[in-house]
CSV table of C-alpha atoms and ligand atoms in Angstrom, one decimal:
chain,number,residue,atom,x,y,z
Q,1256,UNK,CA,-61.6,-19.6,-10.9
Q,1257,UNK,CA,-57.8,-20.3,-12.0
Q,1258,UNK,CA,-57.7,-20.8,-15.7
Q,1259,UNK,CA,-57.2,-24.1,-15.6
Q,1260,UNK,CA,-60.5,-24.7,-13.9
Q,1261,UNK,CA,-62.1,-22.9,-15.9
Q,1262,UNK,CA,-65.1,-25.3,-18.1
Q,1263,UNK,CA,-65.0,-25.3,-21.8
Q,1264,UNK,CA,-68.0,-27.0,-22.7
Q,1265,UNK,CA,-71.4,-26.7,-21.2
Q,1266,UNK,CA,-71.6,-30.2,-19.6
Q,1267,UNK,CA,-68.2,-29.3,-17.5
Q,1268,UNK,CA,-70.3,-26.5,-16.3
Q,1269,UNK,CA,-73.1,-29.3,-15.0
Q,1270,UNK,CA,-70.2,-31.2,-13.6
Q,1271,UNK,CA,-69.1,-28.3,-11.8
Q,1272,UNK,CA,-72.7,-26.7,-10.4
Q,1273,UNK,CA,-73.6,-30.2,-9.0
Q,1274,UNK,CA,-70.5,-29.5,-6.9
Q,1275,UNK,CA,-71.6,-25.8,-6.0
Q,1276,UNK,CA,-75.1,-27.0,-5.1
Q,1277,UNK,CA,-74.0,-30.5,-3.2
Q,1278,UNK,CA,-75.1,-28.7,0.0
Q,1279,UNK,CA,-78.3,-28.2,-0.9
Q,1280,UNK,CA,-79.0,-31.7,-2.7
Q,1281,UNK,CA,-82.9,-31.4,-2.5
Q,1282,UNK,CA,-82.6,-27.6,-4.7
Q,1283,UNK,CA,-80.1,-29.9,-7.3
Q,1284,UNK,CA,-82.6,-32.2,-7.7
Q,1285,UNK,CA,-85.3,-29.6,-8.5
Q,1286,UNK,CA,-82.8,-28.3,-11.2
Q,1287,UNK,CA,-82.1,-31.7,-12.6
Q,1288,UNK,CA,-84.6,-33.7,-12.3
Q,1289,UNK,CA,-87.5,-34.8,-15.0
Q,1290,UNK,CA,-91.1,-36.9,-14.2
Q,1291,UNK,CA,-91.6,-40.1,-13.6
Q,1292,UNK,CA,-88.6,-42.6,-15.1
Q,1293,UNK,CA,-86.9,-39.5,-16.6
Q,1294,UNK,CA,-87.6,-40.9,-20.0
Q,1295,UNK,CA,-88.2,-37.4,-21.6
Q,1296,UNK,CA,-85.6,-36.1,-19.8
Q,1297,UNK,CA,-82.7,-38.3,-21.0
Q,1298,UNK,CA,-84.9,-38.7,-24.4
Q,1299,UNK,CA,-84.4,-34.8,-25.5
Q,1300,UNK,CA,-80.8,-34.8,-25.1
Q,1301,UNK,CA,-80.1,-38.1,-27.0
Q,1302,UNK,CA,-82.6,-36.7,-29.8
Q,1303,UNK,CA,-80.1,-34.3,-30.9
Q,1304,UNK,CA,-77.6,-36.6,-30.9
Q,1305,UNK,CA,-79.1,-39.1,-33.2
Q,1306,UNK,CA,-79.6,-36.4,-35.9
Q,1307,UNK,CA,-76.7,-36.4,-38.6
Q,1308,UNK,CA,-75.3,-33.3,-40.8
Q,1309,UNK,CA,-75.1,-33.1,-44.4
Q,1310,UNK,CA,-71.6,-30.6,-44.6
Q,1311,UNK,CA,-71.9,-28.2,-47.6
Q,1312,UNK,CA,-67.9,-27.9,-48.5
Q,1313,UNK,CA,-66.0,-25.2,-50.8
Q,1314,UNK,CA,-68.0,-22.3,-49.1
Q,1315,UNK,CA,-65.7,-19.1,-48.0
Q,1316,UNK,CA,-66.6,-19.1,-44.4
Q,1317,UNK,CA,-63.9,-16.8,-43.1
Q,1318,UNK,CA,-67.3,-14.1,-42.2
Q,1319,UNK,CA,-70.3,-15.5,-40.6
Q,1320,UNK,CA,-73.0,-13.2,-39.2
Q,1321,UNK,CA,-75.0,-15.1,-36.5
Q,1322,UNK,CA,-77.1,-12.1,-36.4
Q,1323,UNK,CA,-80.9,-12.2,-36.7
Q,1324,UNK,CA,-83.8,-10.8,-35.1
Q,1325,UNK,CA,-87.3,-12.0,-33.0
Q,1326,UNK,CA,-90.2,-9.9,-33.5
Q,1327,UNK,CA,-88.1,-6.7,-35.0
Q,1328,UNK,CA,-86.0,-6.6,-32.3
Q,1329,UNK,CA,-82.4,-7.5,-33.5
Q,1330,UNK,CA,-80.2,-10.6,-31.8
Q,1331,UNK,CA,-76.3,-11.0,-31.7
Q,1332,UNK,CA,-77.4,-15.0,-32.5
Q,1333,UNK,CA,-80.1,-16.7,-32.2
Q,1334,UNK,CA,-79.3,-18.9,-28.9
Q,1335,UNK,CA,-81.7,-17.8,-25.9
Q,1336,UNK,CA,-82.6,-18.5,-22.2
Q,1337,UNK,CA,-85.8,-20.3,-21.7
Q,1338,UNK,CA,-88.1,-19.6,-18.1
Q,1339,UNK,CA,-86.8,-21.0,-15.1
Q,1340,UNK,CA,-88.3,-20.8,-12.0
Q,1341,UNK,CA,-86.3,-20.3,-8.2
Q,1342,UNK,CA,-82.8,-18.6,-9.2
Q,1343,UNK,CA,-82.7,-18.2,-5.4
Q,1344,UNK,CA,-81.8,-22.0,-5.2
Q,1345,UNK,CA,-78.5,-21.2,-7.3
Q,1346,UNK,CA,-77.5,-18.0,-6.0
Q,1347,UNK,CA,-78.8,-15.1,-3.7
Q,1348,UNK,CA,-78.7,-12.5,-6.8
Q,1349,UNK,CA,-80.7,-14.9,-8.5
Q,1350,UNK,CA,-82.3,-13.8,-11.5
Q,1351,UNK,CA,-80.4,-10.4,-11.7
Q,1352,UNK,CA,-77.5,-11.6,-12.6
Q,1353,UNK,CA,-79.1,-14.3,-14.8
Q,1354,UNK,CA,-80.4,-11.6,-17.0
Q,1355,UNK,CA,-77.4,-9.6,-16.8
Q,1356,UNK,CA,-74.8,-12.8,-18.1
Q,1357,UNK,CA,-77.8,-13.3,-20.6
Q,1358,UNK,CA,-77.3,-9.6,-22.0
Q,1359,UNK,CA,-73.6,-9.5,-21.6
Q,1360,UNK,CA,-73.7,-12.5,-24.1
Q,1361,UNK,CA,-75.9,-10.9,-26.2
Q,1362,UNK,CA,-78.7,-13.4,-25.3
Q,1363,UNK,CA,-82.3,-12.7,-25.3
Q,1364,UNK,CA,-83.5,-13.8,-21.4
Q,1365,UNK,CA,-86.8,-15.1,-20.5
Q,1366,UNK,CA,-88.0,-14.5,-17.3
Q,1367,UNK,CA,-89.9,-17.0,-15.8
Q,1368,UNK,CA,-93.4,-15.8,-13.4
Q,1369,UNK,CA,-91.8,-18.1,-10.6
Q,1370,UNK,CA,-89.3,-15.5,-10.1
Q,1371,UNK,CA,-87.7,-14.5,-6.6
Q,1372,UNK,CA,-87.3,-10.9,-7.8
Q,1373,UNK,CA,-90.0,-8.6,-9.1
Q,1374,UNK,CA,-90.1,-8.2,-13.0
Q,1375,UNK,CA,-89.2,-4.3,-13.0
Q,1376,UNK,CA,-86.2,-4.7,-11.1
Q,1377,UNK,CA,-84.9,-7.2,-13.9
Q,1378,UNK,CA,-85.8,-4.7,-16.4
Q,1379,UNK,CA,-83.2,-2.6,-14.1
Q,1380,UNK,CA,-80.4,-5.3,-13.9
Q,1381,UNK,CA,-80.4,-5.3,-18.1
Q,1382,UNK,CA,-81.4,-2.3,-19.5
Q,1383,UNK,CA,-82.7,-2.2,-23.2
Q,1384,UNK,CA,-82.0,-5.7,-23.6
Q,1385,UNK,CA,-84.0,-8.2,-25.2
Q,1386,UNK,CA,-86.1,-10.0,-22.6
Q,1387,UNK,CA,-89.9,-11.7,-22.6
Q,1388,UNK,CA,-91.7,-12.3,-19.5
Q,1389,UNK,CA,-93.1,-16.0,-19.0
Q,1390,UNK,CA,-96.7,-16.1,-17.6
Q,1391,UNK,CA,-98.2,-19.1,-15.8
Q,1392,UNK,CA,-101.9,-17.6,-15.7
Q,1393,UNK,CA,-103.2,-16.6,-12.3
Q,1394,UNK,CA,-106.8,-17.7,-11.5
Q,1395,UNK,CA,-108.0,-14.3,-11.3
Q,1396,UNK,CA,-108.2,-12.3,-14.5
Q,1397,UNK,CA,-107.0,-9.1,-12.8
Q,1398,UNK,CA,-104.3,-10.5,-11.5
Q,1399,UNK,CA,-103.7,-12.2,-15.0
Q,1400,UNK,CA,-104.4,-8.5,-16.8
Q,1401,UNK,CA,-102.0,-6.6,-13.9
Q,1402,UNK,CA,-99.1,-9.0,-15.1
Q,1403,UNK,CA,-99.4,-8.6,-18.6
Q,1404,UNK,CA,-99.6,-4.9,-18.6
Q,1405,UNK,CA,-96.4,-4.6,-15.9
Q,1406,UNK,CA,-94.6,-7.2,-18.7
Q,1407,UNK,CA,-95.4,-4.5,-21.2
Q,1408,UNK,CA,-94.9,-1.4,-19.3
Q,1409,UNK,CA,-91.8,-2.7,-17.5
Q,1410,UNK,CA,-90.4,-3.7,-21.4
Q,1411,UNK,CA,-91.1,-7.1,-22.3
Q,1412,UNK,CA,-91.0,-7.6,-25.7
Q,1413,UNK,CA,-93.4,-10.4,-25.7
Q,1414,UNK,CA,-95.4,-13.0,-23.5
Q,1415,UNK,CA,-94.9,-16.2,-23.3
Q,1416,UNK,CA,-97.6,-18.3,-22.3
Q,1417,UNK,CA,-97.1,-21.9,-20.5
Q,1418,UNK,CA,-99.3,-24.3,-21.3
Q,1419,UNK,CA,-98.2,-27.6,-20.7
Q,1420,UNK,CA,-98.4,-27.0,-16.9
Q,1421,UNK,CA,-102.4,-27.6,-16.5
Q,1422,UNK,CA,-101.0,-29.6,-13.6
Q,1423,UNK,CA,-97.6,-30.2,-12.0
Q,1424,UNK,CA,-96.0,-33.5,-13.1
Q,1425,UNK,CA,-94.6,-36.5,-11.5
Q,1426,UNK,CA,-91.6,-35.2,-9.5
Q,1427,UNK,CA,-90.5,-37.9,-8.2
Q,1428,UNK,CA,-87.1,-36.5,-6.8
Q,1429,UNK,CA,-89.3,-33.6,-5.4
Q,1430,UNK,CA,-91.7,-36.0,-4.0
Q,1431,UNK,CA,-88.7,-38.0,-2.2
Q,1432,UNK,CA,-87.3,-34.8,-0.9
Q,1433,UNK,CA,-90.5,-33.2,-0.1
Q,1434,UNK,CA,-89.3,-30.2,-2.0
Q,1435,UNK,CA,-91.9,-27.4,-3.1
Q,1436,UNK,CA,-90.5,-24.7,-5.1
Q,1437,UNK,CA,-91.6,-21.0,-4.0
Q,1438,UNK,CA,-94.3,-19.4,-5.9
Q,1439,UNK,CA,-92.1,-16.4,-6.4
Q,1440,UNK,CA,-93.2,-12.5,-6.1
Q,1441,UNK,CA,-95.8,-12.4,-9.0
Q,1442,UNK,CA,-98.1,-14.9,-8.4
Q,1443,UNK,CA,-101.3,-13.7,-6.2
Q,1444,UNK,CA,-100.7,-15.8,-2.5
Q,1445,UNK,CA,-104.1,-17.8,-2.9
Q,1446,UNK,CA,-103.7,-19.8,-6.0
Q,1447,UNK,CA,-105.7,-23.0,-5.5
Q,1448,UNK,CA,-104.5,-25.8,-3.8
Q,1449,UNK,CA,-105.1,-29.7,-4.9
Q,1450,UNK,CA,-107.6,-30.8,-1.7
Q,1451,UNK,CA,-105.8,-34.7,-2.0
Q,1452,UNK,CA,-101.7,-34.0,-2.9
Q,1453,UNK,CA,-101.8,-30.3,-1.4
Q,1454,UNK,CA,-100.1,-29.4,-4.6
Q,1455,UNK,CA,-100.7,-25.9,-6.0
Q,1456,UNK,CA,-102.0,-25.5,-8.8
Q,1457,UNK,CA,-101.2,-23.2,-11.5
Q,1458,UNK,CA,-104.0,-23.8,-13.9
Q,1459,UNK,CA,-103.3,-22.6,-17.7
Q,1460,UNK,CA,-106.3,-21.4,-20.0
Q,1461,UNK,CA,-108.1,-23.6,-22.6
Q,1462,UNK,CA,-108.4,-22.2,-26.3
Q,1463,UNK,CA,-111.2,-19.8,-25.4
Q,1464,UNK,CA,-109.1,-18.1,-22.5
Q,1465,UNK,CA,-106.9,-17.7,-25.0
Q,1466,UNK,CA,-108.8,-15.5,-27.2
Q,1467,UNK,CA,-109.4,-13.5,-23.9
Q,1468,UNK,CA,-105.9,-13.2,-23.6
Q,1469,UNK,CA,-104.9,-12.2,-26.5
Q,1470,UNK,CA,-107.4,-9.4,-26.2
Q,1471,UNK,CA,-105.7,-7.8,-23.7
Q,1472,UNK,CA,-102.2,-8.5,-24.4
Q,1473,UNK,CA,-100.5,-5.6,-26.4
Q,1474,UNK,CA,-97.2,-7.2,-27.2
Q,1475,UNK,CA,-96.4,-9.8,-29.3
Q,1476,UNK,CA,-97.6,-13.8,-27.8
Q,1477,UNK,CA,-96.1,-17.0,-27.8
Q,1478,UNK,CA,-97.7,-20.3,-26.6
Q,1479,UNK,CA,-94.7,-22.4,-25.0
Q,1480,UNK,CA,-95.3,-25.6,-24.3
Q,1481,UNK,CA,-96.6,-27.4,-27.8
Q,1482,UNK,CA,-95.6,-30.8,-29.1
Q,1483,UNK,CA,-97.9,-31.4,-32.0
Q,1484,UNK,CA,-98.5,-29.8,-35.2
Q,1485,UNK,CA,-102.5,-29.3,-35.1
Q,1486,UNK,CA,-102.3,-27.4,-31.4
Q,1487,UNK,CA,-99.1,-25.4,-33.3
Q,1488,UNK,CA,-101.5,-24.3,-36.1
Q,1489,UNK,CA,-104.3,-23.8,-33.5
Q,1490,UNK,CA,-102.5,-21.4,-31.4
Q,1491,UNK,CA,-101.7,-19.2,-34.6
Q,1492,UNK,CA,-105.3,-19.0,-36.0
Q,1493,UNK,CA,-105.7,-18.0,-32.5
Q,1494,UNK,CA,-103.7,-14.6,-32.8
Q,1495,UNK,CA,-100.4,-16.2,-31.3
Q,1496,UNK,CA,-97.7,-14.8,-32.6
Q,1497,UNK,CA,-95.2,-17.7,-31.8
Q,1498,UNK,CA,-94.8,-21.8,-30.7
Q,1499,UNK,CA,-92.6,-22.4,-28.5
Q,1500,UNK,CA,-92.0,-26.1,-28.9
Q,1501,UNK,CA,-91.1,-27.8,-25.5
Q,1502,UNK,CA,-91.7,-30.6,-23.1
Q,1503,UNK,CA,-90.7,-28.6,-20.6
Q,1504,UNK,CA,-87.6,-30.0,-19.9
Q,1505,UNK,CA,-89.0,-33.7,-19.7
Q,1506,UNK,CA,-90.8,-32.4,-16.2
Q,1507,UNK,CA,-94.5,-33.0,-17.0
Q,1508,UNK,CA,-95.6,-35.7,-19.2
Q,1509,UNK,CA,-92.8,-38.3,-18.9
Q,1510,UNK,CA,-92.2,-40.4,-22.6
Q,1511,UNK,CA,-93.7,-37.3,-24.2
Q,1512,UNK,CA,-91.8,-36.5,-27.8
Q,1513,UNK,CA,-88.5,-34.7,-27.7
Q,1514,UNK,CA,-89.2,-31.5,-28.7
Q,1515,UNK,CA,-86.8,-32.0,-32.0
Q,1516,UNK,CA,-88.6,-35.0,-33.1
Q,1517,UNK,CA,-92.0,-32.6,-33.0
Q,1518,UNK,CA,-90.2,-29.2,-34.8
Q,1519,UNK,CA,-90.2,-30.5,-38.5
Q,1520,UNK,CA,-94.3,-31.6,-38.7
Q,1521,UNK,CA,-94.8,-28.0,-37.0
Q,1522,UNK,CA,-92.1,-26.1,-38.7
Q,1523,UNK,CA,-94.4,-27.4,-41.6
Q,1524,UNK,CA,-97.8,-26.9,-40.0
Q,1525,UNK,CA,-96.8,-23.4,-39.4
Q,1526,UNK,CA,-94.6,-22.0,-41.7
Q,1527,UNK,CA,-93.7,-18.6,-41.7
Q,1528,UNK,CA,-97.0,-17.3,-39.8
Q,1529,UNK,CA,-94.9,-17.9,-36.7
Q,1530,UNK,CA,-91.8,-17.3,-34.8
Q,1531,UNK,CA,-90.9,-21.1,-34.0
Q,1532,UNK,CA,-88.7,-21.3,-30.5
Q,1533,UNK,CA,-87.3,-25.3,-29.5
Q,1534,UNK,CA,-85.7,-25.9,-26.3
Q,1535,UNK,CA,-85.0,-29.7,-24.5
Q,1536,UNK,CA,-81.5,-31.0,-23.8
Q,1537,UNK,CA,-79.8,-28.8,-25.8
Q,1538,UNK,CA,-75.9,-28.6,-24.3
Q,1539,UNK,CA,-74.4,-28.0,-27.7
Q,1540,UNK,CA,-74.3,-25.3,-30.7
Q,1541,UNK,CA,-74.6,-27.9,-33.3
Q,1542,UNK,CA,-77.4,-29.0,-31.4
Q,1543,UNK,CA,-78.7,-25.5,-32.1
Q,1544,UNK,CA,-77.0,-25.4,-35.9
Q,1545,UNK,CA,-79.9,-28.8,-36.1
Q,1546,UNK,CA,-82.7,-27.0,-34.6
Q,1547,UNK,CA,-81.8,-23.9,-36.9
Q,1548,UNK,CA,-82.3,-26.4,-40.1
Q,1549,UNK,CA,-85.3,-28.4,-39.4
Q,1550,UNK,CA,-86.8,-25.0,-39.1
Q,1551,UNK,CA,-86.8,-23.2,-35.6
Q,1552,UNK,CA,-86.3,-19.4,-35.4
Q,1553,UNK,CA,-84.6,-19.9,-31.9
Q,1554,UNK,CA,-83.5,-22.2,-30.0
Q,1555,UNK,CA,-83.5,-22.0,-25.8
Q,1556,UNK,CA,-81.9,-23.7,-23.1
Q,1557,UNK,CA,-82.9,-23.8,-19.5
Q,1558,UNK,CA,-81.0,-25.5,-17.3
Q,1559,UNK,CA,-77.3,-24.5,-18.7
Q,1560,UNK,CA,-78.2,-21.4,-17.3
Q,1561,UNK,CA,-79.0,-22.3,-14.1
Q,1562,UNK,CA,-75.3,-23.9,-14.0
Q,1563,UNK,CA,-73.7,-20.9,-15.5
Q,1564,UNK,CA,-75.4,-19.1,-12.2
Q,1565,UNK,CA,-74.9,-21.3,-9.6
Q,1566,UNK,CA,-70.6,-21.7,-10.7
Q,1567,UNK,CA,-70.2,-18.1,-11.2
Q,1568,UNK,CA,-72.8,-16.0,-11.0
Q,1569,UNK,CA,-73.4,-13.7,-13.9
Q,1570,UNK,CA,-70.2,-14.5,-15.5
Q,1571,UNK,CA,-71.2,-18.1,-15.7
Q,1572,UNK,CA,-74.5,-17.9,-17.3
Q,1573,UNK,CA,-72.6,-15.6,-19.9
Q,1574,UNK,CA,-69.7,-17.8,-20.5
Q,1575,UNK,CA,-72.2,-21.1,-21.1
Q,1576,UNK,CA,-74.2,-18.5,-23.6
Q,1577,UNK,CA,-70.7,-17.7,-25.0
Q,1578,UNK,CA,-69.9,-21.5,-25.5
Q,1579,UNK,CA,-72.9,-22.1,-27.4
Q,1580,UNK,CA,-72.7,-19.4,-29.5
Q,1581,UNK,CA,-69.2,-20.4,-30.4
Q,1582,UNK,CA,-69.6,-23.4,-30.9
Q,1583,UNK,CA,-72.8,-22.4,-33.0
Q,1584,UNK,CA,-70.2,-20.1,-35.2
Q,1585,UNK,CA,-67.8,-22.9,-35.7
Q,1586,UNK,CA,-70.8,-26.0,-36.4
Q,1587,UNK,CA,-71.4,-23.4,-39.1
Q,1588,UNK,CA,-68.0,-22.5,-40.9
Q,1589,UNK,CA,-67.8,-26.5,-41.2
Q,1590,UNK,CA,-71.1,-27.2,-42.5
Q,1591,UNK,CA,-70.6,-24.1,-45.1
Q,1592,UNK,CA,-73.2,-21.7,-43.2
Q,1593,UNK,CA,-72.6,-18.0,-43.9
Q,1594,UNK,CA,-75.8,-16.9,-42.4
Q,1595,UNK,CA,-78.7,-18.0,-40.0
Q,1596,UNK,CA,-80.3,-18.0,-43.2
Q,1597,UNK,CA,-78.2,-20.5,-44.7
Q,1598,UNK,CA,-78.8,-23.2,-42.0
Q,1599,UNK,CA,-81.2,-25.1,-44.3
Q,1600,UNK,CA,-83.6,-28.2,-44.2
Q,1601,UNK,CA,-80.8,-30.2,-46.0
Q,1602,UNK,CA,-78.0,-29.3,-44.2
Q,1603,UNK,CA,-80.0,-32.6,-41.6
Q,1604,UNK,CA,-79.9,-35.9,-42.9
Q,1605,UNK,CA,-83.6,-37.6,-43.7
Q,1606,UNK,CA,-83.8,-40.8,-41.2
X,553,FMN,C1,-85.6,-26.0,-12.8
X,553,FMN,C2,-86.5,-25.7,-13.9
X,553,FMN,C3,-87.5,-24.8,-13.7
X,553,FMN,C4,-88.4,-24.5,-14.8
X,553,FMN,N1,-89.3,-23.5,-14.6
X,553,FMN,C5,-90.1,-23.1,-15.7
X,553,FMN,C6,-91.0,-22.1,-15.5
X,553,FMN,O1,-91.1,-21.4,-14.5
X,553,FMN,N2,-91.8,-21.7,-16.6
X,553,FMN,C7,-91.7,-22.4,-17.8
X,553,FMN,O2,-92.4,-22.1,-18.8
X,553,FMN,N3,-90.8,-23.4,-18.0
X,553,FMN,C8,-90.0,-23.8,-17.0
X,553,FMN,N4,-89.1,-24.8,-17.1
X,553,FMN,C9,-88.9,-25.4,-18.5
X,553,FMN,C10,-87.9,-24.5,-19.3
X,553,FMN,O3,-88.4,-23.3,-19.7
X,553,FMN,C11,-87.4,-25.3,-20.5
X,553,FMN,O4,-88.6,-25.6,-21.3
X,553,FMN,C12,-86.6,-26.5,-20.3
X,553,FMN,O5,-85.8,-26.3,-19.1
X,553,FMN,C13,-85.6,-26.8,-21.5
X,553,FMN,O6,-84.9,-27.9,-21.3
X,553,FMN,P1,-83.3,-27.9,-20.8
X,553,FMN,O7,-83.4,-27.6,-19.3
X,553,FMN,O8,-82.9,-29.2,-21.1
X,553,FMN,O9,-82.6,-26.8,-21.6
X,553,FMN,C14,-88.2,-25.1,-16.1
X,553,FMN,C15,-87.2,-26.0,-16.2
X,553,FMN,C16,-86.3,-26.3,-15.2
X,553,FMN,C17,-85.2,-27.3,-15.4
């Protein structure tokens, strides 16, 4: 890419993958698209949006650390890569080099079950780096136990459970295209099938399965999928050791809340007895710099990556990471943020 091509803001990358992926229109769809009207979908960018910022002036910026940590483990900045499945669709490498643009940017990478290459061989491609591994339960608790103890012996520095998939959603692009997404290499080949749509199912565990699995899970476990404050505190009397709050990118439950509008009544509900994660729509750092304030630990974004990848492989997925996180730096010297930990409640104005 000439110089002049090259995107400067994360929604030139979106541009620009559409063009990469216009052969393959049905795999684009899977990437973009949302369930039903696409209400959720469009609903978690614009959230961001209508939240305004309360500058703090007269601060010496010149220094900010973006620094912080997840768990122990130490992060350049707090800006991560939520679980996507089918990296194959964007490039043959596929979610190699997504992991290794997520380390060069000093981002922490989740890895998503529906993944086209084995979990181990990720652990290869980034090497001591931050990483998590996604789980959508298999059926079978063996096969659920074998893939929580390869997360943790292959390095995974947590599990992060998917809930909000009891059931795939409306897919209407999907449907249209008759597109289904491969299961991937870690899923057992007989999950069960739905006798009247033919849809697999990837069935997640109710609250007592979740004691079970916590049981057995030696790393640290976060629940991803969680929109309301009562399930948030739920999950963390249950031994979970953080929420991820998402809608999962507006793909199951269409007109379900933007996951911003949900973070404040469970930042309260859960305080500091959890690690709080928000993804949804965010294309911005002062979209982060806003989830920051109204209380998340992290903030994730899914599909950005998935451009980075399908422009320019590993270089692309680090470049979006290294727009955010500028961006992030910037959002902060203007609204007098020194730290992660000066990104306060206030800095948001109350509707
Ligand atoms: C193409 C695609 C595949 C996804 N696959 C998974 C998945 O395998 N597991 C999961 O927990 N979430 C999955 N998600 C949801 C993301 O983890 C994340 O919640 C969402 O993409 C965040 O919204 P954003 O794409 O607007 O950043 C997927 C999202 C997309 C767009």
């Amino acid at each position: 890419m000439n110089d002049q091509a090259t995107p400067i803001t994360v929604a030139e990358y979106e541009a620009l993958a559409g063009e990469r992926m216009a052969a393959t229109p049905a795999a684009w769809d899977y990437y973009a698209g949302g369930a039903g009207d696409e209400l959720s979908l469009a609903d978690s960018r614009t959230a961001w949006n209508r939240l305004r910022l309360r500058p703090r002036v007269m601060v010496d910026i010149s220094r900010r650390d973006l620094s912080t940590a997840a768990f122990g483990v130490p992060l350049a900045h707090p800006i991560i890569v939520a679980p996507t499945a089918a990296h194959n669709l964007a490039h043959a490498d596929a979610e190699r080099l997504t992991a290794a643009g997520a380390t060069a940017a000093g981002a922490l990478f989740t890895l998503s079950t529906i993944s086209s290459a084995p979990m181990e061989e990720i652990a290869v491609a980034a090497p001591g780096a931050p990483r998590w591994f996604q789980l959508y339960a298999p059926d079978d608790r063996d096969a659920c136990r074998a893939l929580v103890e390869r997360a943790a012996a292959a390095g995974y520095g947590a599990l992060v459970l998917t809930v909000d998939l009891p059931y795939p959603g409306n897919r209407e692009r999907d449907r249209r295209n008759d597109f289904a997404v491969d299961l991937g290499v870690h899923l057992p080949a007989d999950q069960p099938v739905d006798p009247e749509t033919g849809v697999v199912i990837v069935p997640t565990m109710d609250w007592d399965e979740l004691a079970w699995l916590r049981s057995i899970c030696t790393i640290p476990l976060v629940v991803k999928g969680i929109l309301r404050a009562d399930d948030a505190a739920r999950a963390v009397e249950a031994g979970c050791d953080g929420v991820w709050i998402s809608n999962h990118g507006g793909r199951q439950l269409d007109t379900a809340i933007a996951p911003v509008d949900a973070l404040p009544e469970i930042a309260a509900a859960v305080g500091d007895r959890a690690l709080l994660v928000v993804d949804g729509g965010v294309r911005r750092g002062i979209d982060v710099l806003k989830g920051l304030a109204l209380g998340a630990d992290l903030v994730a974004v899914g599909r950005p990556a998935l451009w980075g990848l399908a422009v320019d492989g590993a270089a692309g997925v680090q470049r979006i990471l290294e727009i955010l996180r500028d961006e992030l730096s910037l959002a902060m010297a203007l609204a007098g943020c020194r730290s992660i930990g000066e990104i306060t409640r206030d800095l948001v104005a109350r509707p």
